[in-house]
Amino acid sequence: MVIFDTVTKKYKDNIIALEDITFRIDPGEFLFLVGPSGAGKSTIMRLLIREELPTSGTIFFNEIEVPKLTRRLLPAYRQKIGMVFQDIKLLNTKTLEENIEFALEILNKSQKEIEDTTDYLLDLVDLRDRRELFPYELSGGEQQRGAIARALANKPDFLVADEPTGNLDSENAMQILEILKTINKGGTTVMVISHDFNLLNGSNKDRTITLEEGKLSFDSDPREMTSDKEETEENTISSKVKSKKKTLPLSPEFNKLSPSLKKKLVQYALTSPEILINITTRELEDMKLSKKENTELAKFVKQYLSSIENE
Ligand code: ADP
């Protein structure tokens, strides 16, 4: 799902935030990324959501090569990653329920879907009886659980929680971890970022990646590419992914489309219907489709939308 392939990130004044970082996260994993303050954890996050570009090396999210994503595709891309930050605040002018509904309204969900999903998410974080309260009426732990519910509104493939238990007492922290694990059991890949090694107490079964001074100092479950020192050029991760990309570039839903349209979808990294339906009119114009391709694409989107509506 996520690959960091020999990633180095230097900020201005030659500050090396990350050096030669390689790791792989598979779909459905639950893992911790830990390290002291300044170790480079947030930089990993910023590279993943393409807020920053690597100085060298590359990053893949599913089959998408993240540094190559064009700016106009970023909103659709970022929807695939749910994020919870210690300092992310629910909107104070809205109740907890309205905060979640608002996240769903932005995604143009139907009223019925908004209501059902909000109920489901409030149950998941055990806050159904707090739904009508404003954030300042909730405890710190409740606010953080509310933020998790909101981050899940767009059904992300990957949930990243950056210091989700900071400022919380150990009981509330454990409750947050339990919720994140429940979410993971539902199939979402979850990464918890923290400077607090105590969080790992009792979690020695979980994969842990440790960063120190920009270097990956420990991975409790290193994947083959990190241990294989004799990797040839042909065997590097990026070439593996690239060759995989050649044989499996698009979601199977696109199989029936014309070759010319498929080629454009690959070119613009619109590799799944979910990404495709989130592009804007301007992005579409940029693709410079022929009239025939335009009609074909419009027909596909219409069919796809009605198929998910019927699910
Ligand atoms: P962590 O999240 O583990 O605390 P960061 O990724 O925030 O670590 O920072 C890693 C290193 O990069 C630190 O030395 C920090 O000072 C530096 N750094 C982070 N962001 C910037 C930036 N925008 N410009 C310059 N240096 C930065």
CSV table of C-alpha atoms and ligand atoms in Angstrom, one decimal:
chain,number,residue,atom,x,y,z
A,1,MET,CA,0.0,0.0,0.0
A,2,VAL,CA,2.8,2.4,1.0
A,3,ILE,CA,6.4,2.3,-0.2
A,4,PHE,CA,9.2,4.6,0.8
A,5,ASP,CA,12.0,3.8,-1.5
A,6,THR,CA,15.4,5.2,-0.4
A,7,VAL,CA,13.9,8.5,0.5
A,8,THR,CA,16.0,11.4,1.6
A,9,LYS,CA,14.6,14.8,2.5
A,10,LYS,CA,16.7,17.9,2.9
A,11,TYR,CA,15.1,21.2,3.9
A,12,LYS,CA,16.7,24.5,3.3
A,13,ASP,CA,20.1,25.2,4.9
A,14,ASN,CA,20.8,21.5,4.2
A,15,ILE,CA,18.9,20.3,7.2
A,16,ILE,CA,18.6,16.5,6.6
A,17,ALA,CA,15.2,15.5,8.0
A,18,LEU,CA,15.3,12.0,6.5
A,19,GLU,CA,18.1,9.9,5.1
A,20,ASP,CA,17.8,6.8,2.9
A,21,ILE,CA,14.5,5.7,4.4
A,22,THR,CA,13.0,2.5,3.0
A,23,PHE,CA,10.0,0.6,4.3
A,24,ARG,CA,6.8,-0.9,3.0
A,25,ILE,CA,3.4,-1.1,4.5
A,26,ASP,CA,1.0,-3.7,3.3
A,27,PRO,CA,-2.8,-3.4,3.1
A,28,GLY,CA,-4.6,-4.1,6.4
A,29,GLU,CA,-1.5,-3.5,8.6
A,30,PHE,CA,-1.5,-1.8,12.0
A,31,LEU,CA,1.8,-0.3,12.9
A,32,PHE,CA,3.5,2.3,15.0
A,33,LEU,CA,6.0,4.9,13.7
A,34,VAL,CA,7.9,6.1,16.7
A,35,GLY,CA,10.9,8.3,17.4
A,36,PRO,CA,11.9,11.3,19.5
A,37,SER,CA,11.0,14.8,18.6
A,38,GLY,CA,12.9,16.0,15.5
A,39,ALA,CA,13.4,12.4,14.2
A,40,GLY,CA,11.5,13.0,11.0
A,41,LYS,CA,8.1,11.5,11.7
A,42,SER,CA,6.1,14.5,10.5
A,43,THR,CA,8.2,14.8,7.4
A,44,ILE,CA,7.2,11.2,6.5
A,45,MET,CA,3.6,12.3,6.8
A,46,ARG,CA,4.1,15.5,4.7
A,47,LEU,CA,5.9,13.5,2.0
A,48,LEU,CA,3.0,11.0,1.9
A,49,ILE,CA,0.4,13.6,1.4
A,50,ARG,CA,2.7,15.4,-1.0
A,51,GLU,CA,2.9,18.5,1.1
A,52,GLU,CA,6.6,18.2,0.5
A,53,LEU,CA,8.7,16.5,-2.2
A,54,PRO,CA,11.6,14.1,-1.5
A,55,THR,CA,15.1,15.4,-2.3
A,56,SER,CA,15.8,11.9,-3.7
A,57,GLY,CA,14.1,8.5,-3.7
A,58,THR,CA,10.4,8.0,-4.2
A,59,ILE,CA,7.1,7.1,-2.6
A,60,PHE,CA,4.2,5.0,-3.8
A,61,PHE,CA,0.7,4.9,-2.4
A,62,ASN,CA,-1.0,2.0,-4.0
A,63,GLU,CA,0.1,2.2,-7.6
A,64,ILE,CA,0.4,6.0,-7.5
A,65,GLU,CA,3.9,7.5,-7.5
A,66,VAL,CA,3.2,10.3,-5.1
A,67,PRO,CA,5.9,12.9,-6.0
A,68,LYS,CA,4.7,12.7,-9.6
A,69,LEU,CA,1.1,13.6,-8.8
A,70,THR,CA,0.0,16.8,-10.4
A,71,ARG,CA,-1.4,19.5,-8.1
A,72,ARG,CA,-4.8,19.2,-9.6
A,73,LEU,CA,-5.1,15.6,-8.6
A,74,LEU,CA,-4.0,16.2,-5.0
A,75,PRO,CA,-7.5,16.7,-3.5
A,76,ALA,CA,-8.7,13.4,-4.8
A,77,TYR,CA,-5.5,11.7,-3.8
A,78,ARG,CA,-5.6,13.1,-0.2
A,79,GLN,CA,-9.1,11.8,0.2
A,80,LYS,CA,-7.7,8.3,0.3
A,81,ILE,CA,-5.7,9.1,3.4
A,82,GLY,CA,-7.5,9.9,6.6
A,83,MET,CA,-5.6,12.0,9.1
A,84,VAL,CA,-5.9,12.6,12.8
A,85,PHE,CA,-3.6,15.1,14.5
A,86,GLN,CA,-3.2,15.9,18.1
A,87,ASP,CA,-4.0,19.6,17.4
A,88,ILE,CA,-6.7,19.1,14.9
A,89,LYS,CA,-9.8,20.7,16.3
A,90,LEU,CA,-13.4,19.9,15.6
A,91,LEU,CA,-15.2,23.0,14.4
A,92,ASN,CA,-16.3,24.8,17.6
A,93,THR,CA,-19.4,26.3,16.0
A,94,LYS,CA,-20.8,22.9,15.1
A,95,THR,CA,-22.0,20.1,17.4
A,96,LEU,CA,-20.1,16.8,17.2
A,97,GLU,CA,-22.8,15.4,14.9
A,98,GLU,CA,-22.7,18.4,12.6
A,99,ASN,CA,-18.9,18.2,12.4
A,100,ILE,CA,-19.2,14.7,11.0
A,101,GLU,CA,-22.2,15.5,8.8
A,102,PHE,CA,-20.3,18.5,7.4
A,103,ALA,CA,-17.4,16.2,6.4
A,104,LEU,CA,-19.9,14.1,4.5
A,105,GLU,CA,-21.7,17.0,2.9
A,106,ILE,CA,-18.4,18.2,1.4
A,107,LEU,CA,-18.3,14.8,-0.3
A,108,ASN,CA,-21.7,15.3,-1.8
A,109,LYS,CA,-23.3,12.3,0.0
A,110,SER,CA,-27.0,11.9,-0.1
A,111,GLN,CA,-29.0,12.9,3.1
A,112,LYS,CA,-29.7,9.2,3.8
A,113,GLU,CA,-26.1,8.3,3.5
A,114,ILE,CA,-25.0,11.2,5.7
A,115,GLU,CA,-27.4,10.1,8.5
A,116,ASP,CA,-26.5,6.4,8.3
A,117,THR,CA,-22.7,7.1,8.1
A,118,THR,CA,-22.9,9.6,11.0
A,119,ASP,CA,-24.7,7.1,13.2
A,120,TYR,CA,-22.3,4.4,12.3
A,121,LEU,CA,-19.2,6.5,13.0
A,122,LEU,CA,-20.6,7.8,16.3
A,123,ASP,CA,-21.2,4.2,17.4
A,124,LEU,CA,-17.7,3.3,16.4
A,125,VAL,CA,-16.1,5.9,18.6
A,126,ASP,CA,-18.7,5.3,21.3
A,127,LEU,CA,-20.1,8.9,21.3
A,128,ARG,CA,-23.7,8.4,20.2
A,129,ASP,CA,-24.9,10.0,23.4
A,130,ARG,CA,-22.7,13.0,23.0
A,131,ARG,CA,-23.8,13.8,19.4
A,132,GLU,CA,-25.5,17.1,20.2
A,133,LEU,CA,-22.7,18.6,22.3
A,134,PHE,CA,-20.3,21.2,21.0
A,135,PRO,CA,-16.6,20.4,21.1
A,136,TYR,CA,-15.9,22.6,24.1
A,137,GLU,CA,-18.5,20.5,26.0
A,138,LEU,CA,-16.6,17.3,25.3
A,139,SER,CA,-13.6,15.9,27.2
A,140,GLY,CA,-10.2,15.8,25.5
A,141,GLY,CA,-10.5,12.1,24.8
A,142,GLU,CA,-14.0,12.6,23.4
A,143,GLN,CA,-12.8,15.3,21.2
A,144,GLN,CA,-10.1,13.1,19.9
A,145,ARG,CA,-12.5,10.3,19.2
A,146,GLY,CA,-14.8,12.7,17.4
A,147,ALA,CA,-11.8,13.8,15.3
A,148,ILE,CA,-11.2,10.1,14.4
A,149,ALA,CA,-14.8,9.7,13.4
A,150,ARG,CA,-14.6,12.7,11.2
A,151,ALA,CA,-11.4,11.5,9.6
A,152,LEU,CA,-13.2,8.3,8.7
A,153,ALA,CA,-16.0,10.0,6.9
A,154,ASN,CA,-14.5,9.6,3.5
A,155,LYS,CA,-13.7,5.9,4.1
A,156,PRO,CA,-10.0,6.3,3.7
A,157,ASP,CA,-7.9,3.3,2.7
A,158,PHE,CA,-5.2,4.4,5.1
A,159,LEU,CA,-5.6,6.2,8.4
A,160,VAL,CA,-2.7,8.0,9.9
A,161,ALA,CA,-2.9,9.2,13.5
A,162,ASP,CA,-0.2,11.7,14.4
A,163,GLU,CA,0.2,11.8,18.2
A,164,PRO,CA,-3.4,10.9,18.6
A,165,THR,CA,-3.0,10.3,22.3
A,166,GLY,CA,-0.9,13.4,23.2
A,167,ASN,CA,-2.4,15.4,26.0
A,168,LEU,CA,-4.5,12.5,27.1
A,169,ASP,CA,-4.2,10.4,30.3
A,170,SER,CA,-3.3,6.8,29.9
A,171,GLU,CA,-6.8,5.5,30.2
A,172,ASN,CA,-8.1,7.7,27.4
A,173,ALA,CA,-5.0,7.0,25.4
A,174,MET,CA,-5.6,3.3,25.6
A,175,GLN,CA,-9.2,3.8,24.6
A,176,ILE,CA,-8.1,5.7,21.4
A,177,LEU,CA,-5.7,2.9,20.6
A,178,GLU,CA,-8.5,0.4,21.0
A,179,ILE,CA,-10.7,2.3,18.6
A,180,LEU,CA,-7.8,2.5,16.1
A,181,LYS,CA,-7.4,-1.2,16.4
A,182,THR,CA,-11.1,-1.8,15.8
A,183,ILE,CA,-11.0,0.4,12.7
A,184,ASN,CA,-8.0,-1.7,11.5
A,185,LYS,CA,-9.9,-4.9,12.1
A,186,GLY,CA,-12.5,-3.5,9.7
A,187,GLY,CA,-9.9,-3.5,7.0
A,188,THR,CA,-8.4,0.0,7.1
A,189,THR,CA,-4.7,0.2,7.2
A,190,VAL,CA,-3.6,2.2,10.3
A,191,MET,CA,-0.4,3.9,11.2
A,192,VAL,CA,0.0,5.5,14.6
A,193,ILE,CA,2.8,8.1,14.8
A,194,SER,CA,4.2,9.0,18.3
A,195,HIS,CA,7.2,10.2,20.2
A,196,ASP,CA,5.8,8.4,23.2
A,197,PHE,CA,7.4,5.0,23.5
A,198,ASN,CA,5.2,4.2,26.5
A,199,LEU,CA,2.3,3.9,24.0
A,200,LEU,CA,3.9,0.7,22.8
A,201,ASN,CA,3.6,-0.9,26.3
A,202,GLY,CA,1.6,-4.1,25.8
A,203,SER,CA,1.6,-3.7,22.1
A,204,ASN,CA,4.8,-5.7,21.4
A,205,LYS,CA,2.9,-7.8,18.8
A,206,ASP,CA,2.4,-4.7,16.6
A,207,ARG,CA,4.9,-3.8,14.0
A,208,THR,CA,7.0,-0.9,15.1
A,209,ILE,CA,9.3,1.3,12.9
A,210,THR,CA,11.6,3.6,14.8
A,211,LEU,CA,13.2,6.7,13.5
A,212,GLU,CA,16.2,8.4,15.0
A,213,GLU,CA,17.8,11.6,13.6
A,214,GLY,CA,16.3,11.0,10.2
A,215,LYS,CA,17.4,7.4,10.0
A,216,LEU,CA,15.3,4.3,10.2
A,217,SER,CA,16.9,2.6,13.2
A,218,PHE,CA,14.5,-0.3,13.8
A,219,ASP,CA,11.7,-2.1,12.0
A,220,SER,CA,10.3,-5.0,13.9
A,221,ASP,CA,9.0,-6.5,10.7
A,222,PRO,CA,11.4,-5.5,7.9
A,223,ARG,CA,10.3,-6.5,4.5
A,224,GLU,CA,12.5,-8.2,2.0
A,225,MET,CA,13.7,-5.1,0.3
A,226,THR,CA,15.2,-3.6,3.4
A,227,SER,CA,17.3,-6.6,4.3
A,228,ASP,CA,18.4,-7.4,0.7
A,229,LYS,CA,21.7,-5.6,0.5
A,230,GLU,CA,22.6,-7.1,-2.8
A,231,GLU,CA,19.7,-5.5,-4.6
A,232,THR,CA,20.5,-4.9,-8.2
A,233,GLU,CA,19.1,-2.0,-10.1
A,234,GLU,CA,16.5,-4.3,-11.6
A,235,ASN,CA,15.5,-5.4,-8.2
A,236,THR,CA,15.0,-2.1,-6.5
A,237,ILE,CA,11.5,-1.4,-5.2
A,238,SER,CA,10.7,1.3,-7.7
A,239,SER,CA,11.5,-0.9,-10.6
A,240,LYS,CA,9.5,-3.7,-9.0
A,241,VAL,CA,6.6,-1.3,-8.6
A,242,LYS,CA,7.1,0.1,-12.0
A,243,SER,CA,7.1,-3.3,-13.7
A,244,LYS,CA,4.0,-4.1,-11.6
A,245,LYS,CA,2.5,-0.9,-12.9
A,246,LYS,CA,3.0,-2.0,-16.4
A,247,THR,CA,1.0,-5.1,-16.0
A,248,LEU,CA,-1.6,-3.8,-13.6
A,249,PRO,CA,-2.0,-0.1,-14.2
A,250,LEU,CA,-5.7,0.4,-13.9
A,251,SER,CA,-8.6,-0.9,-11.8
A,252,PRO,CA,-10.4,-3.8,-13.5
A,253,GLU,CA,-13.5,-1.5,-13.8
A,254,PHE,CA,-11.8,0.2,-16.6
A,255,ASN,CA,-11.2,-3.0,-18.6
A,256,LYS,CA,-13.9,-2.3,-21.2
A,257,LEU,CA,-12.8,1.2,-22.1
A,258,SER,CA,-11.0,2.0,-25.4
A,259,PRO,CA,-7.2,1.8,-25.3
A,260,SER,CA,-6.7,5.5,-26.0
A,261,LEU,CA,-8.9,6.5,-23.0
A,262,LYS,CA,-7.1,3.9,-20.8
A,263,LYS,CA,-3.8,5.4,-21.8
A,264,LYS,CA,-4.9,8.8,-20.8
A,265,LEU,CA,-6.2,7.6,-17.5
A,266,VAL,CA,-2.8,6.0,-16.7
A,267,GLN,CA,-1.1,9.2,-17.8
A,268,TYR,CA,-3.1,11.3,-15.4
A,269,ALA,CA,-2.9,8.7,-12.6
A,270,LEU,CA,-6.6,8.2,-12.6
A,271,THR,CA,-6.1,4.6,-11.8
A,272,SER,CA,-9.4,3.9,-10.0
A,273,PRO,CA,-13.0,5.0,-10.4
A,274,GLU,CA,-12.9,6.6,-7.0
A,275,ILE,CA,-10.1,8.9,-8.1
A,276,LEU,CA,-11.8,9.5,-11.5
A,277,ILE,CA,-15.1,10.7,-10.1
A,278,ASN,CA,-13.4,13.2,-7.9
A,279,ILE,CA,-11.7,15.2,-10.7
A,280,THR,CA,-12.9,18.7,-11.4
A,281,THR,CA,-14.1,20.1,-14.8
A,282,ARG,CA,-10.8,21.9,-15.1
A,283,GLU,CA,-8.8,18.7,-14.7
A,284,LEU,CA,-10.9,17.1,-17.2
A,285,GLU,CA,-10.3,19.9,-19.7
A,286,ASP,CA,-6.5,19.5,-19.1
A,287,MET,CA,-6.8,15.9,-20.3
A,288,LYS,CA,-7.8,17.2,-23.8
A,289,LEU,CA,-10.0,14.2,-24.5
A,290,SER,CA,-11.4,13.8,-28.0
A,291,LYS,CA,-15.2,14.1,-28.3
A,292,LYS,CA,-15.5,10.3,-28.6
A,293,GLU,CA,-13.4,9.8,-25.5
A,294,ASN,CA,-15.4,12.4,-23.6
A,295,THR,CA,-18.6,10.7,-24.4
A,296,GLU,CA,-17.1,7.3,-23.4
A,297,LEU,CA,-15.8,8.6,-20.1
A,298,ALA,CA,-19.1,10.4,-19.2
A,299,LYS,CA,-21.0,7.2,-19.9
A,300,PHE,CA,-18.6,5.2,-17.7
A,301,VAL,CA,-18.9,7.7,-14.8
A,302,LYS,CA,-22.7,7.6,-15.1
A,303,GLN,CA,-22.8,3.8,-15.0
A,304,TYR,CA,-20.3,3.7,-12.1
A,305,LEU,CA,-22.2,6.2,-10.0
A,306,SER,CA,-25.5,4.4,-10.5
A,307,SER,CA,-23.8,1.1,-9.6
A,308,ILE,CA,-22.5,2.4,-6.3
A,309,GLU,CA,-25.8,4.1,-5.6
A,310,ASN,CA,-27.4,0.6,-6.0
A,311,GLU,CA,-25.0,-1.1,-3.6
B,1,ADP,P1,9.3,14.9,14.1
B,1,ADP,O1,7.9,14.9,13.5
B,1,ADP,O2,9.8,13.5,14.3
B,1,ADP,O3,9.4,15.8,15.4
B,1,ADP,P2,10.1,16.5,11.8
B,1,ADP,O4,9.8,15.7,10.6
B,1,ADP,O5,9.1,17.6,12.2
B,1,ADP,O6,10.3,15.6,13.1
B,1,ADP,O7,11.5,17.2,11.7
B,1,ADP,C1,12.7,16.6,11.3
B,1,ADP,C2,13.8,17.6,11.2
B,1,ADP,O8,13.6,18.4,10.1
B,1,ADP,C3,14.0,18.5,12.4
B,1,ADP,O9,15.4,18.7,12.5
B,1,ADP,C4,13.3,19.7,12.0
B,1,ADP,O10,13.9,20.9,12.7
B,1,ADP,C5,13.5,19.8,10.5
B,1,ADP,N1,12.4,20.5,9.8
B,1,ADP,C6,11.1,20.1,9.8
B,1,ADP,N2,10.4,20.9,9.0
B,1,ADP,C7,11.3,21.8,8.5
B,1,ADP,C8,11.1,22.9,7.6
B,1,ADP,N3,9.9,23.2,7.0
B,1,ADP,N4,12.2,23.6,7.3
B,1,ADP,C9,13.4,23.3,7.8
B,1,ADP,N5,13.6,22.3,8.7
B,1,ADP,C10,12.6,21.5,9.0
